[in-house]
Each structure stands twice: as structure tokens, then as C-alpha cells.
Short mmCIF file of C-alpha atoms (C1' of nucleotides) in Angstrom, two decimals:
data_model
loop_
_atom_site.label_atom_id
_atom_site.label_comp_id
_atom_site.label_asym_id
_atom_site.label_seq_id
_atom_site.Cartn_x
_atom_site.Cartn_y
_atom_site.Cartn_z
CA UNK O 819 -122.18 276.20 66.54
CA UNK O 820 -122.61 272.46 67.15
CA UNK O 821 -120.80 272.97 70.26
CA UNK O 822 -122.84 275.78 71.52
CA UNK O 823 -126.00 274.04 70.87
CA UNK O 824 -124.69 270.54 73.16
CA UNK O 825 -123.63 272.24 75.66
CA UNK O 826 -126.94 273.97 76.21
CA UNK O 827 -128.63 270.71 75.42
CA UNK O 828 -126.78 268.98 77.92
CA UNK O 829 -127.43 272.33 80.51
CA UNK O 830 -130.86 271.97 80.08
CA UNK O 831 -130.97 268.14 81.01
CA UNK O 832 -128.88 268.73 84.02
CA UNK O 833 -131.26 271.07 84.93
CA UNK O 834 -134.44 268.62 83.96
CA UNK O 835 -133.20 265.86 86.14
CA UNK O 836 -131.58 267.55 88.96
CA UNK O 837 -132.91 271.04 89.03
CA UNK O 838 -130.52 274.41 89.37
CA UNK O 839 -128.41 272.99 92.23
CA UNK O 840 -127.36 270.44 89.90
CA UNK O 841 -126.25 272.64 87.08
CA UNK O 842 -122.59 273.11 86.94
CA UNK O 843 -119.87 274.15 84.43
CA UNK O 844 -117.80 270.83 84.96
CA UNK O 845 -120.81 269.07 84.94
CA UNK O 846 -121.58 269.83 81.27
CA UNK O 847 -118.51 269.22 80.22
CA UNK O 848 -118.10 265.53 81.93
CA UNK O 849 -121.65 264.57 80.50
CA UNK O 850 -120.57 265.14 76.74
CA UNK O 851 -117.04 263.98 76.94
CA UNK O 852 -115.46 267.17 77.02
CA UNK O 853 -112.46 268.40 78.87
CA UNK O 854 -112.96 270.81 81.69
CA UNK O 855 -113.27 274.01 81.08
CA UNK O 856 -115.15 273.84 77.56
CA UNK O 857 -117.87 275.54 78.88
CA UNK O 858 -116.75 277.62 80.92
CA UNK O 859 -115.50 279.07 77.25
CA UNK O 860 -119.09 279.41 76.05
CA UNK O 861 -120.83 280.35 78.87
CA UNK O 862 -118.55 283.12 81.12
CA UNK O 863 -120.18 283.14 84.29
CA UNK O 864 -122.56 280.80 85.76
CA UNK O 865 -125.24 283.60 85.07
CA UNK O 866 -124.59 283.12 81.16
CA UNK O 867 -125.14 279.28 81.52
CA UNK O 868 -128.26 279.61 83.10
CA UNK O 869 -129.31 282.48 80.42
CA UNK O 870 -128.28 279.75 78.01
CA UNK O 871 -130.59 277.10 79.75
CA UNK O 872 -133.48 279.88 79.19
CA UNK O 873 -132.68 280.12 75.44
CA UNK O 874 -132.52 276.87 75.18
CA UNK O 875 -136.11 275.99 76.69
CA UNK O 876 -137.81 278.79 74.48
CA UNK O 877 -136.16 276.81 71.16
CA UNK O 878 -137.35 273.68 71.97
CA UNK O 879 -140.76 274.25 73.67
CA UNK O 880 -144.41 274.85 71.66
CA UNK O 881 -147.74 274.07 73.03
CA UNK O 882 -149.82 273.47 70.02
CA UNK O 883 -148.19 272.20 66.57
CA UNK O 884 -148.57 275.26 65.08
CA UNK O 885 -150.29 273.75 61.45
CA UNK O 886 -153.32 272.56 63.88
CA UNK O 887 -156.47 273.12 62.21
CA UNK O 888 -158.66 275.70 64.97
CA UNK O 889 -161.43 272.96 66.49
CA UNK O 890 -165.25 274.16 66.42
CA UNK O 891 -166.35 271.70 68.89
CA UNK O 892 -165.44 271.43 72.11
CA UNK O 893 -164.68 267.62 72.45
CA UNK O 894 -162.26 268.48 69.29
CA UNK O 895 -161.21 270.65 71.41
CA UNK O 896 -160.33 268.38 74.60
CA UNK O 897 -158.64 266.38 71.88
CA UNK O 898 -156.23 268.42 70.34
CA UNK O 899 -155.47 269.85 73.80
CA UNK O 900 -154.90 266.26 75.24
CA UNK O 901 -153.00 265.06 72.51
CA UNK O 902 -150.85 268.35 72.82
CA UNK O 903 -150.66 268.09 76.92
CA UNK O 904 -149.53 264.55 75.88
CA UNK O 905 -146.52 264.98 73.76
CA UNK O 906 -145.14 267.71 75.63
CA UNK O 907 -145.62 265.39 79.13
CA UNK O 908 -143.32 262.78 76.73
CA UNK O 909 -141.12 265.57 75.99
CA UNK O 910 -140.57 265.82 79.65
CA UNK O 911 -137.52 267.69 79.46
CA UNK O 912 -137.95 271.57 78.71
CA UNK O 913 -141.16 272.06 80.58
CA UNK O 914 -139.59 270.41 83.18
CA UNK O 915 -136.41 272.62 82.72
CA UNK O 916 -138.69 275.74 82.59
CA UNK O 917 -140.52 274.83 85.78
CA UNK O 918 -137.45 274.84 87.69
CA UNK O 919 -135.86 277.50 86.33
CA UNK O 920 -138.30 279.40 86.88
CA UNK O 921 -138.31 279.43 90.49
CA UNK O 922 -134.45 279.46 90.54
CA UNK O 923 -134.64 282.63 88.94
CA UNK O 924 -137.18 284.62 90.92
CA UNK O 925 -134.03 286.50 92.65
CA UNK O 926 -132.63 287.59 89.00
CA UNK O 927 -135.74 289.41 87.69
CA UNK O 928 -134.22 290.04 84.14
CA UNK O 929 -134.04 286.00 83.52
CA UNK O 930 -137.18 285.16 84.91
CA UNK O 931 -139.23 287.34 82.20
CA UNK O 932 -137.02 285.99 79.73
CA UNK O 933 -138.30 282.45 80.92
CA UNK O 934 -142.11 284.14 81.11
CA UNK O 935 -143.99 287.59 80.34
CA UNK O 936 -141.33 287.93 77.68
CA UNK O 937 -140.67 284.45 76.48
CA UNK O 938 -141.38 284.52 73.05
CA UNK O 939 -142.90 280.83 73.46
CA UNK O 940 -145.11 282.57 75.86
CA UNK O 941 -146.74 284.73 73.29
CA UNK O 942 -147.18 282.15 70.64
CA UNK O 943 -149.03 279.81 72.69
CA UNK O 944 -151.19 282.36 74.25
CA UNK O 945 -151.97 283.36 70.20
CA UNK O 946 -152.81 279.78 69.37
CA UNK O 947 -155.09 279.03 73.14
CA UNK O 948 -157.00 282.53 72.09
CA UNK O 949 -157.79 281.13 68.69
CA UNK O 950 -158.69 278.16 69.68
CA UNK O 951 -161.20 279.65 71.71
CA UNK O 952 -162.41 281.84 69.51
CA UNK O 953 -163.21 279.01 66.93
CA UNK O 954 -165.41 277.63 69.93
CA UNK O 955 -167.42 281.14 70.72
CA UNK O 956 -165.63 281.48 73.83
CA UNK O 957 -166.06 285.23 75.61
CA UNK O 958 -163.22 286.86 76.85
CA UNK O 959 -160.91 284.59 75.10
CA UNK O 960 -157.81 287.26 75.85
CA UNK O 961 -157.71 285.88 79.54
CA UNK O 962 -159.05 282.50 78.96
CA UNK O 963 -156.35 282.23 77.19
CA UNK O 964 -154.15 283.24 80.10
CA UNK O 965 -156.34 280.42 82.24
CA UNK O 966 -155.85 278.35 79.95
CA UNK O 967 -152.41 278.95 79.95
CA UNK O 968 -152.59 278.30 83.34
CA UNK O 969 -154.78 275.22 83.88
CA UNK O 970 -152.04 273.46 81.73
CA UNK O 971 -149.11 274.35 83.79
CA UNK O 972 -151.01 271.96 86.17
CA UNK O 973 -151.61 269.37 84.88
CA UNK O 974 -147.43 269.84 83.66
CA UNK O 975 -146.31 270.10 87.04
CA UNK O 976 -148.54 266.96 88.28
CA UNK O 977 -147.36 264.57 85.43
CA UNK O 978 -144.00 265.89 85.51
CA UNK O 979 -142.89 266.71 89.27
CA UNK O 980 -145.58 267.04 91.54
CA UNK O 981 -147.99 263.59 92.78
CA UNK O 982 -148.34 262.23 89.05
CA UNK O 983 -144.46 260.90 89.42
CA UNK O 984 -145.45 257.58 91.41
CA UNK O 985 -149.15 258.16 92.39
CA UNK O 986 -152.11 258.74 90.64
CA UNK O 987 -151.87 261.78 87.88
CA UNK O 988 -154.85 263.73 87.06
CA UNK O 989 -156.94 263.32 84.18
CA UNK O 990 -156.07 265.60 81.97
CA UNK O 991 -158.68 265.39 79.51
CA UNK O 992 -161.52 265.37 82.24
CA UNK O 993 -160.29 268.63 83.38
CA UNK O 994 -160.08 270.03 79.81
CA UNK O 995 -163.51 268.88 78.86
CA UNK O 996 -165.22 269.98 82.49
CA UNK O 997 -163.46 273.60 81.99
CA UNK O 998 -164.46 274.20 78.44
CA UNK O 999 -167.74 273.06 78.65
CA UNK O 1000 -168.37 275.08 82.15
CA UNK O 1001 -166.75 277.80 79.82
CA UNK O 1002 -170.85 277.89 78.78
CA UNK O 1003 -169.52 278.30 74.60
CA UNK O 1004 -173.08 279.09 73.16
CA UNK O 1005 -170.76 276.79 69.90
CA UNK O 1006 -169.03 277.46 67.31
CA UNK O 1007 -168.98 281.28 65.61
CA UNK O 1008 -171.38 280.98 62.71
CA UNK O 1009 -169.50 282.72 59.34
CA UNK S 528 -136.05 272.48 120.20
CA UNK S 529 -137.01 276.41 118.93
CA UNK S 530 -133.39 276.59 117.80
CA UNK S 531 -134.39 273.66 114.96
CA UNK S 532 -137.33 275.41 114.39
CA UNK S 533 -136.06 278.50 113.69
CA UNK S 534 -133.12 276.84 111.33
CA UNK S 535 -136.01 274.95 109.03
CA UNK S 536 -138.09 277.67 109.16
CA UNK S 537 -134.98 280.12 107.74
CA UNK S 538 -134.16 277.30 105.70
CA UNK S 539 -137.44 277.16 103.76
CA UNK S 540 -137.06 280.14 103.33
CA UNK S 541 -133.86 280.19 101.76
CA UNK S 542 -135.54 277.87 98.93
CA UNK S 543 -138.68 279.65 98.60
CA UNK S 544 -136.34 282.91 97.39
CA UNK S 545 -133.78 281.33 95.64
CA UNK S 546 -134.06 277.87 94.74
CA UNK S 547 -132.80 274.48 96.09
CA UNK S 548 -129.34 276.26 95.08
CA UNK S 549 -129.58 278.67 97.94
CA UNK S 550 -129.68 276.66 100.32
CA UNK S 551 -126.54 276.12 102.49
CA UNK S 552 -126.00 275.20 105.97
CA UNK S 553 -123.35 278.27 106.48
CA UNK S 554 -126.13 280.30 104.57
CA UNK S 555 -128.79 279.19 107.36
CA UNK S 556 -126.20 280.26 109.79
CA UNK S 557 -125.74 283.41 108.86
CA UNK S 558 -130.01 284.57 107.81
CA UNK S 559 -130.23 283.65 111.36
CA UNK S 560 -127.06 285.46 112.93
CA UNK S 561 -125.65 282.32 114.27
CA UNK S 562 -122.23 281.61 114.31
CA UNK S 563 -121.17 279.08 111.57
CA UNK S 564 -121.92 275.31 112.46
CA UNK S 565 -124.81 276.02 113.85
CA UNK S 566 -127.28 274.16 111.04
CA UNK S 567 -124.80 271.73 110.47
CA UNK S 568 -125.11 270.14 113.74
CA UNK S 569 -128.61 269.91 113.21
CA UNK S 570 -128.47 268.58 109.48
CA UNK S 571 -125.58 266.32 109.80
CA UNK S 572 -125.67 266.31 106.06
CA UNK S 573 -127.44 268.07 102.96
CA UNK S 574 -129.41 265.56 102.46
CA UNK S 575 -130.55 266.17 106.18
CA UNK S 576 -131.20 269.66 105.58
CA UNK S 577 -133.10 269.07 102.71
CA UNK S 578 -135.93 266.93 104.72
CA UNK S 579 -135.41 269.58 107.47
CA UNK S 580 -137.16 271.41 104.85
CA UNK S 581 -139.43 268.88 103.43
CA UNK S 582 -140.82 268.60 106.88
CA UNK S 583 -141.26 272.05 107.19
CA UNK S 584 -142.79 272.45 104.07
CA UNK S 585 -145.51 269.89 105.39
CA UNK S 586 -145.73 271.54 108.78
CA UNK S 587 -147.06 275.22 107.39
CA UNK S 588 -149.12 273.80 104.50
CA UNK S 589 -152.14 273.42 104.32
CA UNK S 590 -155.52 273.78 101.37
CA UNK S 591 -158.35 274.74 103.80
CA UNK S 592 -158.85 276.07 107.10
CA UNK S 593 -160.34 272.28 108.59
CA UNK S 594 -163.57 273.99 110.16
CA UNK S 595 -164.99 274.61 106.83
CA UNK S 596 -168.31 273.71 106.25
CA UNK S 597 -168.90 271.80 103.26
CA UNK S 598 -170.30 273.99 100.72
CA UNK S 599 -173.91 272.81 98.90
CA UNK S 600 -173.72 274.71 95.37
CA UNK S 601 -171.38 275.71 93.50
CA UNK S 602 -171.19 279.24 94.29
CA UNK S 603 -170.53 278.38 97.58
CA UNK S 604 -167.66 276.47 96.59
CA UNK S 605 -166.02 278.34 94.56
CA UNK S 606 -166.12 281.42 96.78
CA UNK S 607 -164.87 279.20 99.17
CA UNK S 608 -161.97 277.44 97.29
CA UNK S 609 -161.04 281.02 95.54
CA UNK S 610 -160.86 282.19 99.44
CA UNK S 611 -158.35 279.51 100.62
CA UNK S 612 -156.13 279.79 97.19
CA UNK S 613 -156.04 283.39 97.85
CA UNK S 614 -154.75 282.55 101.50
CA UNK S 615 -152.00 280.34 100.28
CA UNK S 616 -150.76 282.60 97.49
CA UNK S 617 -151.21 284.96 100.24
CA UNK S 618 -148.62 283.20 102.74
CA UNK S 619 -146.49 282.02 99.70
CA UNK S 620 -143.53 280.77 101.00
CA UNK S 621 -144.57 277.42 101.93
CA UNK S 622 -145.69 276.72 98.29
CA UNK S 623 -142.76 277.78 96.52
CA UNK S 624 -140.65 275.84 98.64
CA UNK S 625 -142.51 273.00 98.01
CA UNK S 626 -142.83 273.57 93.98
CA UNK S 627 -138.88 274.03 93.94
CA UNK S 628 -138.41 270.97 96.15
CA UNK S 629 -140.43 268.62 93.52
CA UNK S 630 -137.84 269.11 91.00
CA UNK S 631 -134.97 269.05 92.74
CA UNK S 632 -135.39 265.93 94.48
CA UNK S 633 -136.12 263.86 91.71
CA UNK S 634 -133.04 262.44 91.58
CA UNK S 635 -134.24 261.32 95.25
CA UNK S 636 -137.50 258.93 95.36
CA UNK S 637 -137.65 259.03 98.72
CA UNK S 638 -137.23 263.11 99.30
CA UNK S 639 -139.55 263.01 96.19
CA UNK S 640 -142.45 260.73 97.94
CA UNK S 641 -142.17 262.56 101.29
CA UNK S 642 -143.14 265.70 99.10
CA UNK S 643 -145.55 264.45 97.04
CA UNK S 644 -147.65 260.88 97.44
CA UNK S 645 -146.29 260.37 101.06
CA UNK S 646 -147.04 263.63 102.27
CA UNK S 647 -149.77 263.66 105.03
CA UNK S 648 -150.98 267.05 103.50
CA UNK S 649 -151.55 265.37 100.47
CA UNK S 650 -153.99 263.05 102.19
CA UNK S 651 -155.76 266.15 104.09
CA UNK S 652 -156.29 268.40 101.10
CA UNK S 653 -157.36 265.08 98.58
CA UNK S 654 -159.86 264.46 101.95
CA UNK S 655 -160.94 267.94 101.79
CA UNK S 656 -161.63 268.04 98.17
CA UNK S 657 -163.33 264.70 97.82
CA UNK S 658 -165.75 266.04 101.01
CA UNK S 659 -166.33 269.40 98.76
CA UNK S 660 -167.54 267.49 95.95
CA UNK S 661 -169.34 264.64 97.27
CA UNK S 662 -171.58 267.66 98.74
CA UNK S 663 -172.28 269.08 95.54
CA UNK S 664 -173.10 265.46 94.14
CA UNK S 665 -170.42 265.41 91.73
CA UNK S 666 -169.54 261.63 90.51
CA UNK S 667 -166.06 259.87 90.46
CA UNK S 668 -165.28 262.15 93.54
CA UNK S 669 -161.69 260.63 94.05
CA UNK S 670 -160.16 261.23 90.77
CA UNK S 671 -161.51 264.42 90.45
CA UNK S 672 -160.46 265.76 93.82
CA UNK S 673 -156.86 264.83 92.34
CA UNK S 674 -157.81 266.57 89.61
CA UNK S 675 -158.48 270.13 91.44
CA UNK S 676 -155.75 269.63 93.45
CA UNK S 677 -153.63 269.69 89.90
CA UNK S 678 -155.58 272.21 89.02
CA UNK S 679 -154.53 274.54 92.15
CA UNK S 680 -151.11 273.66 91.72
CA UNK S 681 -151.60 275.22 88.25
CA UNK S 682 -152.95 278.33 89.68
CA UNK S 683 -150.79 278.24 92.82
CA UNK S 684 -147.50 277.71 89.59
CA UNK S 685 -148.69 280.71 88.16
CA UNK S 686 -149.09 283.06 90.88
CA UNK S 687 -145.50 282.07 92.74
CA UNK S 688 -143.32 281.84 90.09
CA UNK S 689 -144.43 282.09 86.86
CA UNK S 690 -146.34 284.86 84.64
CA UNK S 691 -148.62 285.41 87.25
CA UNK S 692 -145.31 287.26 89.45
CA UNK S 693 -145.08 290.38 86.96
CA UNK S 694 -147.72 289.66 84.04
CA UNK S 695 -151.38 289.08 83.93
CA UNK S 696 -151.87 286.61 86.51
CA UNK S 697 -154.71 283.71 85.90
CA UNK S 698 -158.17 284.64 86.92
CA UNK S 699 -158.51 281.25 89.73
CA UNK S 700 -162.11 281.83 90.79
CA UNK S 701 -163.33 281.84 86.64
CA UNK S 702 -161.63 278.78 86.44
CA UNK S 703 -162.32 276.74 89.46
CA UNK S 704 -166.33 278.20 88.43
CA UNK S 705 -166.08 277.24 85.16
CA UNK S 706 -164.45 273.66 85.91
CA UNK S 707 -166.80 273.13 89.09
CA UNK S 708 -169.89 273.66 87.06
CA UNK S 709 -168.60 271.90 84.10
CA UNK S 710 -168.21 268.74 85.48
CA UNK S 711 -172.01 268.73 85.86
CA UNK S 712 -173.34 268.86 89.14
CA UNK S 713 -176.32 267.70 89.39
CA UNK S 714 -176.50 270.08 93.03
CA UNK S 715 -176.18 269.36 96.41
CA UNK S 716 -177.25 265.57 97.50
CA UNK S 717 -180.15 265.38 99.13
CA UNK S 718 -180.41 263.99 102.86
"C1'" DG M 1077 -124.67 269.35 144.11
"C1'" DT M 1078 -123.70 265.75 140.90
"C1'" DG M 1079 -123.14 262.92 137.47
"C1'" DG M 1080 -124.65 262.13 132.57
"C1'" DC M 1081 -126.41 263.60 128.06
"C1'" DT M 1082 -127.82 266.80 124.59
"C1'" DT M 1083 -126.92 270.97 122.69
"C1'" DT M 1084 -123.76 274.76 121.36
"C1'" DA M 1085 -119.67 277.29 119.61
"C1'" DC M 1086 -115.60 276.99 116.72
"C1'" DT M 1087 -112.06 274.87 114.03
"C1'" DA M 1088 -110.25 272.26 109.93
"C1'" DC M 1089 -110.05 269.42 105.64
"C1'" DG M 1090 -110.64 268.52 101.09
"C1'" DA M 1091 -113.42 269.13 97.41
"C1'" DT M 1092 -116.25 271.62 94.06
"C1'" DC M 1093 -117.14 275.50 92.43
"C1'" DG M 1094 -116.84 280.02 89.48
"C1'" DT M 1095 -114.04 282.72 87.21
"C1'" DT M 1096 -110.07 284.11 84.53
"C1'" DG M 1097 -106.14 283.76 81.82
"C1'" DT M 1098 -102.95 281.92 78.58
"C1'" DG M 1099 -101.79 279.63 74.22
"C1'" DA M 1100 -102.48 275.82 70.66
"C1'" DT M 1101 -105.36 274.90 66.88
"C1'" DC M 1102 -108.56 275.30 63.47
"C1'" DG M 1103 -111.56 277.29 59.65
"C1'" DT M 1104 -111.63 280.60 56.57
"C1'" DA M 1105 -110.97 285.24 53.64
"C1'" DG M 1106 -108.37 287.85 50.79
"C1'" DC R 340 -100.25 280.56 51.25
"C1'" DT R 341 -101.04 283.59 55.07
"C1'" DA R 342 -102.74 286.15 57.94
"C1'" DC R 343 -106.46 286.83 61.38
"C1'" DG R 344 -110.39 285.56 64.20
"C1'" DA R 345 -112.98 282.03 67.01
"C1'" DT R 346 -113.12 278.05 68.96
"C1'" DC R 347 -110.57 274.80 71.79
"C1'" DA R 348 -107.68 272.69 75.72
"C1'" DC R 349 -105.65 273.13 79.59
"C1'" DA R 350 -103.80 275.16 83.73
"C1'" DA R 351 -104.49 277.86 88.34
"C1'" DC R 352 -107.02 281.17 91.67
"C1'" DG R 353 -109.83 282.53 95.68
"C1'" DA R 354 -114.14 281.47 97.44
"C1'" DT R 355 -117.58 278.06 99.09
"C1'" DC R 356 -119.72 274.26 99.91
"C1'" DG R 357 -120.21 269.32 102.16
"C1'" DT R 358 -118.41 267.46 106.54
"C1'" DA R 359 -116.92 265.86 110.74
"C1'" DG R 360 -114.66 266.64 115.09
"C1'" DT R 361 -113.56 268.46 119.71
"C1'" DA R 362 -114.42 271.19 123.59
"C1'" DA R 363 -117.20 274.25 126.24
"C1'" DA R 364 -122.03 275.00 128.25
"C1'" DG R 365 -126.64 274.09 129.42
"C1'" DC R 366 -129.62 271.50 131.21
"C1'" DC R 367 -132.37 268.38 133.51
"C1'" DA R 368 -132.86 263.95 136.98
"C1'" DC R 369 -131.51 262.09 141.53
#
DNA sequence: GTGGCTTTACTACGATCGTTGTGATCGTAG
DNA sequence: CTACGATCACAACGATCGTAGTAAAGCCAC
């Protein structure tokens, strides 16, 4: 069981560092110092190997720590979201792997759905985002939660794989503050 | 010359459809119905082949049509940005290829920079974004232009490779409107 | 036309890959 | 202790890949 976890983790790292093209049974073996063929035993095909990485990404990724209290002002929300954002960026690997896999599984809708629509992480993230927006009194919080996830992905992309890697990065805090402000939240919902 | 362009275009399509992993000299030959070895003649190594795609992406991609008049109200800006966004999404291929390559060139900083920091498209996009924001009287338009590019990338990601492909997509127009509104633009700069 | 340079077609090599099979080894329930 | 299922190490296959070389075909200046 531990062996399988090691393989999944190493495979995810490979994808995060060099994209799906760098993902190979033998490369995983080498990275872990295991004899060739070990990874092939656990993931009998390349598709299974990619599935392993997809599951690993889902196992690691979370947008917000679940114990976060619901903020009642825009500024509190900005602070909380920014902190969560920086945490994910600092971790890095799983988000990079997720983005790489999202593109490279477009030809395999089943795997792609496991990463996006059908991902348990997606549901959790949307629910947390919705709760945060509801606490601020933002209307239409369902669609707005989807929008927030989209914005966050843009910020992730910039910092982890885009211009922000070597150039001037986006100002995540300013983006989130402006967006939340512009939503015209009437303030916290009175009890 | 035309031959090389065909190869570059076909290579970009392959990357857009199946990621960098699907990019191969022989696959490009087959897609174009050319005898095997033709692509190898124009891109003597795999790195050259990827460079070809990078250049092709830069050749095709533009955020805004350059002749767009500078908007003077938030609503005009929203309309213009949304229209440009939908245009890029409808085209699709180059943005998908760019995102795939961004990740898969992380191990090759030179190629990665050509896609991001050193890209001529990047400079154009930032300048257009900055002009648009200046027209609205938004302060610190330099950093805000970077932020806008980040937001747009998030929207692209959602629609082209993320949840929006098969699930409920982001509301790009609403996101842009909220963000622009929240920037607290004092209105168009008086002449 | 003719000489010289570029582009094409075609072939071949070694390396790596995905995949499968076969025993050996381990852990554990009976 | 033993038997049995799961995990392991290891070997081997055909296919595909990256890369490079060579000879024919095309093209253009002169």
C-alpha cells in the first residue's frame, strides 16, 4: 500500500515538473530507485498510470483548509482567500500536475471528467466558495462560486506555469479584492 | 516556406488536441499525408519541433484586434473584452497549445521564456490592456494589466481545458464587469 | 542551359517505450 | 507450520520514437 502511494506521488511529481510527456513507467521506477517493472506491476497500462496521478492529485488538492471560519466582511474574505492561494502555490506540485493532465486528457473524456467535473475536490471547493460568498451576501452564489474558482485557476496558472514564474506575477490579493468589491455585496447577511 | 508553415500548424494542432505527449515528428507527417521524415527535415530535433510550435502560437495569438477603439466606460470595456474573449475561445487551438507548452517547457527555461516573458504577444497584450485601463482612469495600470491578463487566462483555462469544457462554464462577462467595477475607476480621464 | 544551393524523399540505427509473462518472495489467516 | 493470495524482481516482445545520413528533385542566378 505504501509502495503504491510512493509510486503515485513520484508520478505526480514527474508530471508537475515536465508535463505528461515526462511520465513513464520506467522513469517512476528510476526516481524511486526501484527495479524496472515495479511501476508496471501497479499500473498495468499507461492509462492506469495516468489514472493513478489523477487520483493522487485529488487526494492532495484542497483550496481552503476546511476549518476556516466563514468571513463576514470583504476584507476578511480577501485575506482568507489570499492565504489559501499562497498555500497552494507554495505546495505547487499537485496544481501543476492537475493543469498538465487537464490538457493531456482531453482525448480521454473519462479521465478528463475525473479531473474536473466529477472530481470530489471540485465539489468541495465549490461548496466552500459558495459558503464564503453567501456569508458576504453575494447574490447568485452558485455561479459566482464557479467564477471564483475560475479566477483562482488563472492566478495559479500565472504563478505556477505562466508569466509569473520568471516575470512579474499577478497581484492575487488585489484581484480578489477588486472582484469581491465589484460584486456589490450588500454586506454580511443579518441573522 | 509553405511546407514549413503547414508543419508548424499541424504540430500546433496536435499539441492542442492531445498535449505535448502527442507531438511527434512522424505524427505530423501522417496528419499532413507527407512521407515519413519530412518533419524531421524541418525540425531536426524534438526541441526544434517544440520551438516551431512555440513560434506558431506566437504567430497566431492575439488578445484584442488591434484596431479596437479605447473604451471610455466600464460597460464598453466589458463588452470589448468579452467579445475578444469569445473570439479566442472559438479559435481555441493556439491557446490550448500555449497552455500545454507552458507546463511542458518548465524544464527548458529558454523555451518557456519564449512562450511567456519574452513573447512578443505578451508585450502586445499588456500594452493593449494597459491602454484600456488607462482610458478608464484606473490607477497603477501597469500591474492591473498583468492582473487582467491573469484573469483572462483563468477564463481561458476554464472554457478550453478545465471544468467549463463539459460542465457549467464561468460567466466571463460577469467576472470582468465585477473586477473592473471593483477597481474603483473614477471614470474616463477628462481631456 | 548549367552550375550550385535548397528542399524533398527515403532509409536505417539505437534507444526508449508500453505491455505481458514468469517465477521468487513476502505476509498472513487457518 | 502451512497454504495461499498479494506483491515483488526480472526478462523479453514488438512498436514507436528521436536522430542522422544519403541521394534525388526542384529552383534560381547567371
